[in-house]
Coordinates of C-alpha atoms in Angstrom, one line a residue:
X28 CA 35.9 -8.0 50.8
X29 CA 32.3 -7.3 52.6
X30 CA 32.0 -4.5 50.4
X31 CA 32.8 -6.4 47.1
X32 CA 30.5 -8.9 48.5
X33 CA 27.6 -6.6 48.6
X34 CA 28.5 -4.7 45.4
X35 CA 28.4 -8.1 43.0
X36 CA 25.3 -8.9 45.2
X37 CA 23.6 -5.6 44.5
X38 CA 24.4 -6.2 40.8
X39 CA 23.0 -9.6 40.3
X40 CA 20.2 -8.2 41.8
X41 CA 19.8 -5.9 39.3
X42 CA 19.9 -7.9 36.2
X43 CA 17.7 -10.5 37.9
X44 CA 15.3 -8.0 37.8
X45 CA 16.0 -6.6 34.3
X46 CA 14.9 -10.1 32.9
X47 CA 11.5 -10.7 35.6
X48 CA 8.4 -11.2 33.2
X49 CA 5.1 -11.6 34.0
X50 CA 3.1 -14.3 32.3
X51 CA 0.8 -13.8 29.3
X52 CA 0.7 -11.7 26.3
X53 CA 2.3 -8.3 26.4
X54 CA -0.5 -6.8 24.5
X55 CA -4.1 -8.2 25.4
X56 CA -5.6 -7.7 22.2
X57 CA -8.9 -5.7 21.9
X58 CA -12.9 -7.2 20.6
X59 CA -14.4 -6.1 17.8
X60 CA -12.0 -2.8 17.0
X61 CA -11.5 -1.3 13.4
X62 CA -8.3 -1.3 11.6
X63 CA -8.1 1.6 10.7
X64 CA -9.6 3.4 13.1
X65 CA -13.4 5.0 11.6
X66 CA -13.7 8.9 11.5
X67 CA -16.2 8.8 14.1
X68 CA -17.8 5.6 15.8
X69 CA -20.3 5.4 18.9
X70 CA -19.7 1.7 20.4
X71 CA -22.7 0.6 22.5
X72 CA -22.2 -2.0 25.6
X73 CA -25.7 -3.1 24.2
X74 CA -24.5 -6.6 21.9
X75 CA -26.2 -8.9 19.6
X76 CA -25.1 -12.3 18.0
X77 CA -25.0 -13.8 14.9
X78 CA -25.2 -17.5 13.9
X79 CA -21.7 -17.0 11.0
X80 CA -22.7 -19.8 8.7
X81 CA -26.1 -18.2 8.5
X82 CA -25.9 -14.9 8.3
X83 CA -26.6 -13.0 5.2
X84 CA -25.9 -9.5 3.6
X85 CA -29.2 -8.2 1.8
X86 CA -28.7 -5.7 -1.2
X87 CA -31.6 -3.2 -1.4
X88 CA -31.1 -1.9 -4.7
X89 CA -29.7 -3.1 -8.3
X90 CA -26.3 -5.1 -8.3
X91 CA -23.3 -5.6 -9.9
X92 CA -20.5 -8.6 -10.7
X93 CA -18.1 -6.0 -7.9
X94 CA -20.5 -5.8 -5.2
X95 CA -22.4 -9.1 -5.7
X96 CA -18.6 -10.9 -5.3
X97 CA -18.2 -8.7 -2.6
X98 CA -21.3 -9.6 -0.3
X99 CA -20.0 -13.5 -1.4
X100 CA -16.4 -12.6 -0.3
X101 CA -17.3 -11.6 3.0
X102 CA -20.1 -13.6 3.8
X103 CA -17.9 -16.6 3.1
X104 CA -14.8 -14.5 5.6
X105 CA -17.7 -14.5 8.4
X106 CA -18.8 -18.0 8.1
X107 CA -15.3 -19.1 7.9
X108 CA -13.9 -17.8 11.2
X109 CA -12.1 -20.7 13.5
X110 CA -15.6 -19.9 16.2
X111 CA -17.9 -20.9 13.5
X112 CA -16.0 -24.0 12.7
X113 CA -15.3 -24.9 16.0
X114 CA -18.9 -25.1 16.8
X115 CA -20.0 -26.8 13.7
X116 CA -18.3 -29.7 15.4
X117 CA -19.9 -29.5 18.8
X118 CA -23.2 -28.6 17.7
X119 CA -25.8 -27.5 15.1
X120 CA -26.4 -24.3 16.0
X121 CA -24.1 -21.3 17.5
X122 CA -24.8 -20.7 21.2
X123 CA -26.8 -17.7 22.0
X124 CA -25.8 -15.2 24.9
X125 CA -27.4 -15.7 28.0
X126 CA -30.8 -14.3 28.3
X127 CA -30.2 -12.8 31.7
X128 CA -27.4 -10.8 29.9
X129 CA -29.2 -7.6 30.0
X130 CA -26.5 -5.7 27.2
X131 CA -27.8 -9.0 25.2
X132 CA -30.3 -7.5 22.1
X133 CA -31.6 -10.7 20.5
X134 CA -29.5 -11.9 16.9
X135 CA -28.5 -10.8 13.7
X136 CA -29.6 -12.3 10.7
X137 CA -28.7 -9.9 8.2
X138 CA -27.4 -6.0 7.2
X139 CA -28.8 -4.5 4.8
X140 CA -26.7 -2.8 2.1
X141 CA -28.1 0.9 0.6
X142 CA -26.1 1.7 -2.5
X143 CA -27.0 5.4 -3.9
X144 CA -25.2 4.8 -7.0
X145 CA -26.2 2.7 -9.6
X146 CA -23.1 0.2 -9.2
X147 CA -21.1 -0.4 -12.8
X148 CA -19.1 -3.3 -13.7
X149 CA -17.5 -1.5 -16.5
X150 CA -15.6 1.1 -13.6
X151 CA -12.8 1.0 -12.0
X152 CA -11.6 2.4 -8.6
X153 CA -10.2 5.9 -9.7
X154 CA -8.0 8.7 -8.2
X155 CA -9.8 10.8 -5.3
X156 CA -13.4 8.7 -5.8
X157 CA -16.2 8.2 -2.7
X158 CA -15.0 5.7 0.2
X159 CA -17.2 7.0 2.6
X160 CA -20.1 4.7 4.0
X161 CA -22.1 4.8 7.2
X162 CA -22.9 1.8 9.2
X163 CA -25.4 0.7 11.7
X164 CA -26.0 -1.7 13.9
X165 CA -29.5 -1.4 15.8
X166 CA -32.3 -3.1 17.3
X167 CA -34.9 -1.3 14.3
X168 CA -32.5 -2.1 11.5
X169 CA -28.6 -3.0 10.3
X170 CA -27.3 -1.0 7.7
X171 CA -24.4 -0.3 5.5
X172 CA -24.7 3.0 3.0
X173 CA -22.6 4.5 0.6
X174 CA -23.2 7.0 -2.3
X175 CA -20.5 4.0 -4.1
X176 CA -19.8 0.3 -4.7
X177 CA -16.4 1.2 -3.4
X178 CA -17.7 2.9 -0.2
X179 CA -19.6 -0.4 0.6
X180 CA -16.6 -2.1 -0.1
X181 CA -14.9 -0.6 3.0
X182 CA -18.1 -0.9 4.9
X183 CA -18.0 -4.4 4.4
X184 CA -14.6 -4.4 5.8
X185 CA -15.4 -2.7 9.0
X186 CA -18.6 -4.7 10.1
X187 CA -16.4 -7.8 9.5
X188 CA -14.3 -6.3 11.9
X189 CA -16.6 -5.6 14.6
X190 CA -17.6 -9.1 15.1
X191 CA -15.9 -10.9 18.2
X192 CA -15.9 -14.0 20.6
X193 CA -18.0 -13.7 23.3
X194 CA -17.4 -14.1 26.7
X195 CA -19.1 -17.2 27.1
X196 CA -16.4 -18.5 24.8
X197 CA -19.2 -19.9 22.4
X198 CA -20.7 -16.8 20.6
X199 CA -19.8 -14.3 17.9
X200 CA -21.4 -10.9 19.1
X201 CA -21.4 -7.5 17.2
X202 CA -21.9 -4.4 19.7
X203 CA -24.6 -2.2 18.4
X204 CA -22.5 0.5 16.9
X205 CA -22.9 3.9 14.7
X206 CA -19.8 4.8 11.9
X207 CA -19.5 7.6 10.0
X208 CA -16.6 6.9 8.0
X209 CA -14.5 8.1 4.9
X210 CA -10.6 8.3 4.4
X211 CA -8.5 11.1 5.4
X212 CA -6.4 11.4 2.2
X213 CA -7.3 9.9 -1.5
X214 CA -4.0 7.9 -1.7
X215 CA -3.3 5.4 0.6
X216 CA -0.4 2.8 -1.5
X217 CA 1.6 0.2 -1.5
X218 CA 4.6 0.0 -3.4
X219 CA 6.2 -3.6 -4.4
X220 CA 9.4 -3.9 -6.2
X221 CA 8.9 -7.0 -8.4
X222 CA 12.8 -6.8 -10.1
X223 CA 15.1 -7.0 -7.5
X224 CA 13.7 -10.4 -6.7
X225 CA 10.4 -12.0 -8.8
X226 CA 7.0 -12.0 -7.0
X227 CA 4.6 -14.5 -8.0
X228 CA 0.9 -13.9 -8.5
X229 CA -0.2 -15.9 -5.3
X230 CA 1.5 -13.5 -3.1
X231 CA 0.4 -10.4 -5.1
X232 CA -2.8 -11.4 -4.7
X233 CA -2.3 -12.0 -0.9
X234 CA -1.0 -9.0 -0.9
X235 CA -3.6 -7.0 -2.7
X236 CA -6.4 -8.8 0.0
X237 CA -4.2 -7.4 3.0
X238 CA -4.3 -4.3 1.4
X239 CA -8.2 -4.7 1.6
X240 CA -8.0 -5.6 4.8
X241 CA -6.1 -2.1 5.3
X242 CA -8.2 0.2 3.3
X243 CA -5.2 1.0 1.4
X244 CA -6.2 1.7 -2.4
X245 CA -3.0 2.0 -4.6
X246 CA -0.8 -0.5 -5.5
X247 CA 2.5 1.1 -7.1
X248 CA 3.7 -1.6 -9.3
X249 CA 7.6 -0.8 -9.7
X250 CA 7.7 -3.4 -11.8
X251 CA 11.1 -3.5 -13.9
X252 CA 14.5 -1.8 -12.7
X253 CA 18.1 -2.8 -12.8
X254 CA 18.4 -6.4 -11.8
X255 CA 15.6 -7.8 -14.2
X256 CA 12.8 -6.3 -16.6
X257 CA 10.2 -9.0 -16.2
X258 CA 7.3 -7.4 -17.9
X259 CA 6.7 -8.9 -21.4
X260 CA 6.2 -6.8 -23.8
X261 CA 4.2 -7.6 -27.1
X262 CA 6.4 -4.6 -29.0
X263 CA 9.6 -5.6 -27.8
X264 CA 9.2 -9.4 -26.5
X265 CA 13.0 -9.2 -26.8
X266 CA 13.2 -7.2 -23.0
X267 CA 11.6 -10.2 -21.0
X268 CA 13.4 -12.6 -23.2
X269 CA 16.9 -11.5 -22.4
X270 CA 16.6 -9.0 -19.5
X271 CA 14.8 -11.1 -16.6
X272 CA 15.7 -13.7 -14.5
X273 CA 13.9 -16.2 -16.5
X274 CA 11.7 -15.8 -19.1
X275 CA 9.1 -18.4 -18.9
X276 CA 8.8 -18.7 -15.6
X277 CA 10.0 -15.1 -14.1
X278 CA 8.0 -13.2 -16.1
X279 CA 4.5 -11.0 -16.2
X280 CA 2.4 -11.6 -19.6
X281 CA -0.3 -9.0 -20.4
X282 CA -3.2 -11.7 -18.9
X283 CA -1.3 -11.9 -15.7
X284 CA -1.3 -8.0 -15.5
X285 CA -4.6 -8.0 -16.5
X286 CA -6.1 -10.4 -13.7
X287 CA -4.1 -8.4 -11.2
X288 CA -5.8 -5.3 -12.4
X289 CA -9.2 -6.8 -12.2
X290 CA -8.4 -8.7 -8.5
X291 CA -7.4 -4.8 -7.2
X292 CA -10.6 -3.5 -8.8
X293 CA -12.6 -5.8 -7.5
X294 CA -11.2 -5.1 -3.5
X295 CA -11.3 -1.2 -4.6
X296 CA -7.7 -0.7 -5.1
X297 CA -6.1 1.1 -8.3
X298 CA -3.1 -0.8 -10.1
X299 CA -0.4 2.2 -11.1
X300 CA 2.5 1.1 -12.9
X301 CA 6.1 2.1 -12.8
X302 CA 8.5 2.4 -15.3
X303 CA 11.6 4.0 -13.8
X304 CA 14.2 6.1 -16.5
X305 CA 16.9 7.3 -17.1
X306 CA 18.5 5.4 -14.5
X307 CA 17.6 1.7 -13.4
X308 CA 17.9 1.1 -16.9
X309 CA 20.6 -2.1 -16.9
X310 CA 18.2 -4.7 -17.6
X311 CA 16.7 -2.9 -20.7
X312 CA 20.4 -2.5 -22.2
X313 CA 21.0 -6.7 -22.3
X314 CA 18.6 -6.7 -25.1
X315 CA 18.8 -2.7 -26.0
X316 CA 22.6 -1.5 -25.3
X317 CA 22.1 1.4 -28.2
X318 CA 19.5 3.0 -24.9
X319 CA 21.9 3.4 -22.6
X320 CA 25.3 5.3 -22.5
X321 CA 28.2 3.2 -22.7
X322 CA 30.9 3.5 -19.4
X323 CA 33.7 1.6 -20.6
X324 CA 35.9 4.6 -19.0
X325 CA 34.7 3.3 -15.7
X326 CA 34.3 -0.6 -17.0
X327 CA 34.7 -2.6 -20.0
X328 CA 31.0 -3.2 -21.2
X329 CA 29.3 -1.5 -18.6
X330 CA 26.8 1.3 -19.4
X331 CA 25.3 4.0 -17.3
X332 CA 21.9 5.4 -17.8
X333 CA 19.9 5.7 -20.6
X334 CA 21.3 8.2 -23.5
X335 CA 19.1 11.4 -23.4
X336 CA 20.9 12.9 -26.5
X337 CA 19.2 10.6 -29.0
X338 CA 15.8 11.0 -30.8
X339 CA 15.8 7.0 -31.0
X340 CA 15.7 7.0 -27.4
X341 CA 12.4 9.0 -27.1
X342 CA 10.9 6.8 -30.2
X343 CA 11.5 3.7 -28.5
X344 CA 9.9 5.1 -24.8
X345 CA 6.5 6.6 -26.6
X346 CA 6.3 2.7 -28.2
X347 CA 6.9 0.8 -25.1
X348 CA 4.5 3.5 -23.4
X349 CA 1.9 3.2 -26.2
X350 CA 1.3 -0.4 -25.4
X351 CA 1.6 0.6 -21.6
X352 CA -1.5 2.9 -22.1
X353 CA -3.7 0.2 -23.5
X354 CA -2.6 -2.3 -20.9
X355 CA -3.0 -0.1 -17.5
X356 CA -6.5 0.9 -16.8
X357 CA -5.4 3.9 -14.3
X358 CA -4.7 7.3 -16.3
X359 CA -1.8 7.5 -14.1
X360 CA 2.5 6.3 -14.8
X361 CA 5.3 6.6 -12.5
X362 CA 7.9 7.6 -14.3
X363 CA 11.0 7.4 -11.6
X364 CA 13.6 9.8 -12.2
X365 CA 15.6 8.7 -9.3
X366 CA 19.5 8.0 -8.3
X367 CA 20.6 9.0 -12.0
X368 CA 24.4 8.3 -11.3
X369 CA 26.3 11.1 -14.2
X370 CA 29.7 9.7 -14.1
X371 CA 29.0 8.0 -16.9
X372 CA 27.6 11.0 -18.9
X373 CA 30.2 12.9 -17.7
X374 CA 32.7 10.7 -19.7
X375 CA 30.8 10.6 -23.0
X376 CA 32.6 13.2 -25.0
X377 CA 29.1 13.3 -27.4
X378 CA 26.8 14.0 -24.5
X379 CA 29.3 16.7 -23.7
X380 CA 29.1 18.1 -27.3
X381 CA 25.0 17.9 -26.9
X382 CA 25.0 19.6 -23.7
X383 CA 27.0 22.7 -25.6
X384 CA 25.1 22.7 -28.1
X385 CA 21.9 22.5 -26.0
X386 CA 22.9 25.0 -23.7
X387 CA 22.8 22.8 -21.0
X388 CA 25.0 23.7 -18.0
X389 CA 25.2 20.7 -15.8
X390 CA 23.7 17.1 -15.5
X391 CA 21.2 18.0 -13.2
X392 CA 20.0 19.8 -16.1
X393 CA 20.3 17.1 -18.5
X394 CA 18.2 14.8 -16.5
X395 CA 15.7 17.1 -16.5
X396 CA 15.5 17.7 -20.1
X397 CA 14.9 14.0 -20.4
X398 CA 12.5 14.0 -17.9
X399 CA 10.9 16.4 -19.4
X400 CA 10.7 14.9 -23.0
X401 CA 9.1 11.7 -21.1
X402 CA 6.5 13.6 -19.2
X403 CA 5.7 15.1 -22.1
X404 CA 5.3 11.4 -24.2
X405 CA 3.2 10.6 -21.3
X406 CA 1.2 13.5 -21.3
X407 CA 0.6 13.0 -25.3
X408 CA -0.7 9.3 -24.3
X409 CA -3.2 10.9 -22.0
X410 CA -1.0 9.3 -18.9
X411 CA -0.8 11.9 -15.6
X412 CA 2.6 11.4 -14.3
X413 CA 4.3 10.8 -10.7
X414 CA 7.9 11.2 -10.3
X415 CA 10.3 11.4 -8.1
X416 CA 11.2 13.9 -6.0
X417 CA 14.3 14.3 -8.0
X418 CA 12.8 15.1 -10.8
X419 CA 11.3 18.4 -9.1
X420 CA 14.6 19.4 -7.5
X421 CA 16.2 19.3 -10.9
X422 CA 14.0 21.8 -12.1
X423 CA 11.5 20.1 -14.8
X424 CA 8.5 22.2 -15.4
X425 CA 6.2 19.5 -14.3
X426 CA 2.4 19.8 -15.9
X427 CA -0.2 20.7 -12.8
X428 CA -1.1 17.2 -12.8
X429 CA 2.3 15.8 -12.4
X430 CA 2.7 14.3 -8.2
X431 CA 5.5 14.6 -6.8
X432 CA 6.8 11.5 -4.8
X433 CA 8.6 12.3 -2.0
X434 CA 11.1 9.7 -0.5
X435 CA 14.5 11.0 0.9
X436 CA 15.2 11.1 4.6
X437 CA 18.9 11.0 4.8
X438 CA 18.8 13.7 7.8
X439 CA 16.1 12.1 9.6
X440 CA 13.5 15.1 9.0
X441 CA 15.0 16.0 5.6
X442 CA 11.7 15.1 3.9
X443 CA 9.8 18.2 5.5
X444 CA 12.1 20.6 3.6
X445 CA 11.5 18.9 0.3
X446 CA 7.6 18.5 1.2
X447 CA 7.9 22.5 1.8
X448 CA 9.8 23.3 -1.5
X449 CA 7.3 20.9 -3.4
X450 CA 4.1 22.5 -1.5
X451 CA 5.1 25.3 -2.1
X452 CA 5.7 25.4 -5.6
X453 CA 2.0 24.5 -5.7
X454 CA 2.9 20.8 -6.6
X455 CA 0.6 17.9 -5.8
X456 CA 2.9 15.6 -3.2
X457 CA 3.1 11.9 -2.0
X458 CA 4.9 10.8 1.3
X459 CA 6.8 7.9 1.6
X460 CA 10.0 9.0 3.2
X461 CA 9.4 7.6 6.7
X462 CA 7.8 4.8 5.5
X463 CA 10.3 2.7 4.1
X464 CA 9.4 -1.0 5.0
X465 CA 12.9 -2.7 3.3
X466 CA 14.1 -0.8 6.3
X467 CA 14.4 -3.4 9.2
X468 CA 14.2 -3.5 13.0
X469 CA 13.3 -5.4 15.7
X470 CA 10.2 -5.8 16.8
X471 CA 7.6 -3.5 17.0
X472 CA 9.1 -1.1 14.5
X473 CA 5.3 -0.2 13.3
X474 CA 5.9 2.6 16.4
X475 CA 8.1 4.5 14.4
X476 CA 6.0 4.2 10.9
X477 CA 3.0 5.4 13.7
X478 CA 4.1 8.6 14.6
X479 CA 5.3 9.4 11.4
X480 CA 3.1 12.4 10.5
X481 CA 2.8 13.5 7.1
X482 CA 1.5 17.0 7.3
X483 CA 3.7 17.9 10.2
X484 CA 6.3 19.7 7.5
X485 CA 5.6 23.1 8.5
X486 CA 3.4 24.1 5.5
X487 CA 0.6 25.9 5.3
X488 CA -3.0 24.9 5.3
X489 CA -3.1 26.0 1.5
X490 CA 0.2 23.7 0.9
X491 CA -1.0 20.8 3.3
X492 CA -3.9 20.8 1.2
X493 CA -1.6 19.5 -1.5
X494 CA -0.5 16.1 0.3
X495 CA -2.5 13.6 -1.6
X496 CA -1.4 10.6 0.6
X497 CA 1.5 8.6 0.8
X498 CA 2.6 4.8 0.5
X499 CA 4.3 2.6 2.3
X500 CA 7.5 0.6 0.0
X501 CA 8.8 -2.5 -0.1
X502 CA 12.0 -2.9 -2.2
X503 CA 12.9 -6.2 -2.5
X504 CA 16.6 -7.0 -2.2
X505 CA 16.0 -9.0 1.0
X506 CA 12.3 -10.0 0.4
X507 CA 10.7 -13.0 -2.1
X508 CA 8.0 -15.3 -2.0
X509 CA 8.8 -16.7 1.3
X510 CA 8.8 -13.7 3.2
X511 CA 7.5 -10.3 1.2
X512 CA 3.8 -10.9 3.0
X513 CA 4.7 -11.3 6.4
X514 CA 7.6 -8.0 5.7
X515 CA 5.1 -6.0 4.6
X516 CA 2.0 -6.9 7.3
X517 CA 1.3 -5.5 9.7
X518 CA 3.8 -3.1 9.5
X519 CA 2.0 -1.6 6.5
X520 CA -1.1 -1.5 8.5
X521 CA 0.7 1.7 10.6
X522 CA 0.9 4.5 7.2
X523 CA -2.4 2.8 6.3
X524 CA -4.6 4.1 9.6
X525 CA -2.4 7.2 9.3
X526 CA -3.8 8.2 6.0
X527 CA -7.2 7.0 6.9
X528 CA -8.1 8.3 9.8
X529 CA -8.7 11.6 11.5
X530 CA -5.7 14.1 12.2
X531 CA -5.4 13.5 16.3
X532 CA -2.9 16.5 17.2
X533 CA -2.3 14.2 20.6
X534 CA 0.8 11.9 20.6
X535 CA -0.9 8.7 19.9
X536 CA -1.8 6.3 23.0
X537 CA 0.4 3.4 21.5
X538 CA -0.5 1.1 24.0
X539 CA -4.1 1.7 22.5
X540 CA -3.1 1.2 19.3
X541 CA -0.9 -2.1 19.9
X542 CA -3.7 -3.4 21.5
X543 CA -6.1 -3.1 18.5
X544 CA -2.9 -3.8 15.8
X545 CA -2.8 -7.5 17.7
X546 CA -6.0 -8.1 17.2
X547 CA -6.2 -7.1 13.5
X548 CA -3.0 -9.6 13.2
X549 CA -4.9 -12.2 14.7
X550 CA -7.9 -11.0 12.0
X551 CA -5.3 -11.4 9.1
X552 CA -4.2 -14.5 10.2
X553 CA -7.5 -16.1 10.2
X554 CA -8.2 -14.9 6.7
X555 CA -4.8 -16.6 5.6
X556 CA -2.8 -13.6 5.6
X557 CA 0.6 -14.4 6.7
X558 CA 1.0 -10.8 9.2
X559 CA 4.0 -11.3 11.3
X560 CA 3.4 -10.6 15.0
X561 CA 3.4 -7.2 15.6
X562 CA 5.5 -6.7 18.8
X563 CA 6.1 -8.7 20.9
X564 CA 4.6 -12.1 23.1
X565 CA 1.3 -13.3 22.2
X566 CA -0.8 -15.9 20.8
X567 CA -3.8 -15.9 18.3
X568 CA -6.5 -18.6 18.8

């Protein structure tokens, strides 16, 4: 009975401990770090301040509407951070370090911003153009340079990011610092299903400054699928009117596209559209049943995906695609080509008949000869295609500047094989396998989007030269209005430091990078962004 005594006193001993905390945050967030982290940065213990309702950004050379509503963007983030307002109620002016401080410099009035290029208003941010800037932050001079508008654009981002509280609790500081900075790979995206449930222009536009906020540059608009097709089209007005949710008020009209195109361009981030065939096709068929295949084998009035065998098929794609062409500024389309489900053309004795006649040997095949026929529309309207990785498995002859968009990961590393095949074959690639942001865990699940690593495939330098990027995707079954933000951020912020920064062959330090991700939350937060909390307890002032 002693025994037993001890033993149940031994185990309550044990889970007493399990639970023993110790008070405060779990990460203490870092002062003044980048998000993502710069390609190289030398961080003085040397500071200066800055008085944020005063301070100015100076343009050396000729302007433009991009870059002068930049400079306003983020001169109006720096004035508006919680110190500045704070002090505006306690006092007129912000209080300066101490002047026994020796790190303490003096104050920052302005940076200057050296732009090499002259800056356009007619361009837009396009595939593989110059991000790179250098910044400095000295006692002769404060500068930000870039050979283009859209390098400043990310300079702009960082020095808003190296400015901090103080310890005297009273003054925002900026450590004299030197970047040298540019992204590791050219794509850097975000991928939003607006189908499965509608997404409103407020939180696409939250959502496009986050991205900002990120350096990401790509936002993959899978606009239409199965469950609704709200994109209205001036050609066929009839798709919006009887295939989405509600067609006044769940619904994208060209203007609406068109100010979300210009809001990207003017944060440096490209706007590529997706219109995914032959499957996740239903909502097309409530106003178009002759475009898909009919399955009433497998259910009265269902239909499968769309019917390859018919010219009209084809006629009505290059029309919808026409008007897609003059609408989308970037020259590139995804075109999908994923999860084609065949029972349904297997049933269809005159898709059957076709394949004979075609010589086409199995559905795998078939796709791909539809595939093909739309690559080649696209191609005809000066559109460069993405696809699926499907679409390359299946065996299409994909043009040289066709990307292939890699997203399977059924076997947890399965997406290194297909990365090989697709590398190898001297395709262009995209990464989004591990990356999947629909796919939920508790807290702190940015780890394992972290130490996802997208040229570990076991290519070679000539293939891993091929990986363009990746983005990070947020289907939306689970995710509206109310939440899609806060899903997406911060855990986005993980892929988007992975494609920006340098290669670090070094298991990251993830206490490190926690640290800095809670401040950046913090950071988001301020500027309205709705970021969840990244791991674990904490607070944000």
């Amino acid at each position: 009975m002693k025994g037993f005594a001890l033993l149940i006193f031994a185990l309550g001993s044990i889970c007493v401990e399990a639970y023993i905390v110790n008070p405060g945050p779990k990460y203490v967030a870092t002062k003044g770090a980048v998000w993502p982290k710069p390609q190289e940065q030398e961080l003085f213990e040397t500071f200066f301040t800055i008085n944020p309702a005063a301070f100015k950004f100076v343009v050396d050379s000729s302007t433009c509407n991009i870059l002068y509503n930049a400079v306003r963007r983020y001169e109006e983030i720096i004035s508006n951070q919680r110190l500045s307002k704070l002090k505006k109620k306690q006092s007129k002016h912000i209080v300066a370090a101490p002047d026994d401080d020796d790190r303490y410099l003096g104050q920052i009035d302005q940076v200057q911003i050296s732009l090499n290029e002259i800056c356009d208003d007619t361009s837009y941010p396009a595939f593989q153009a110059d991000e790179s800037y250098s910044l400095n932050i000295a006692i002769e001079e404060s500068t930000i340079t870039a050979r283009t508008v859209w390098g400043v654009l990310r300079g702009l981002e960082t020095f808003s990011q190296l400015l901090y509280t103080g310890e005297d609790g009273s003054s925002t500081r900026v450590n004299a610092t030197k970047i040298r900075d540019f992204p590791r790979f050219p794509v850097r995206g975000l991928l939003l299903d607006t189908s499965r449930h509608f997404i409103h222009l407020a939180q696409i536009y939250q959502l496009l400054d986050a991205m900002a906020y990120n350096k990401l540059n790509v936002f993959h608009w899978h606009i239409v699928d199965d469950q609704s097709f709200p994109y209205v089209s001036m050609k066929f007005p009839e798709l919006s009117e009887l295939g989405a949710y509600n067609s006044v008020e769940f619904v994208y009209a060209p203007d609406d596209i068109k100010a979300v195109i210009e809001y990207a361009r003017q944060r440096g981030v490209r706007v590529i559209p997706e219109f995914d065939t032959p499957g996740h096709t239903r909502s097309w068929g409530v106003s178009h049943p002759e475009l898909l295949t009919p399955c009433d084998d497998i259910e009265e009035g269902s239909f499968g995906p769309m019917d390859p065998t018919k010219d009209s098929t084809y006629s009505f794609i290059k029309e919808l695609f026409s008007e897609l062409r003059a609408l989308f500024i970037d020259p590139f389309i995804h075109l999908g080509g994923d999860e084609v489900d065949f029972d349904c053309w297997e049933l269809d004795a005159s898709i059957s008949s076709f394949m004979t006649r075609e010589n086409i040997r199995n559905y795998s095949g078939l796709e791909g000869y539809y595939i093909q026929k739309v690559i080649d529309i696209a191609d005809e309207l000066n559109f460069n295609s993405i696809v699926w990785e499907e679409v390359f498995n299946n065996g299409v002859k994909l043009p040289n500047e066709t990307i292939v968009h890699v997203w399977r990961d059924w076997e947890g590393n399965y997406w290194n094989d297909t990365m090989r095949s697709v590398t190898k074959a001297g395709k262009k690639a995209l990464l989004s396998a591990c990356w999947y942001l629909d796919h939920l865990s508790t807290g702190g699940d940015w780890e394992k989007f972290y130490q996802c690593e997208p040229t570990n495939f076991g290519g070679t330098p000539e293939q891993v030269s091929l990986l363009l990027g990746g983005e990070a995707c947020m289907w939306s079954e689970v995710v509206n209005d109310y939440n899609v933000v806060q899903r997406i951020f911060p855990r986005a912020s993980a892929p988007a430091e992975k494609l920006w920064s340098a290669y670090d062959a070094a298991e990251p330090d993830l206490d490190e990078v926690a640290r800095r991700l809670e401040e950046h939350v913090c950071r988001m937060n301020a500027r309205g962004i709705p970021a969840q909390p990244p791991t674990a307890a904490g607070f944000c002032l």
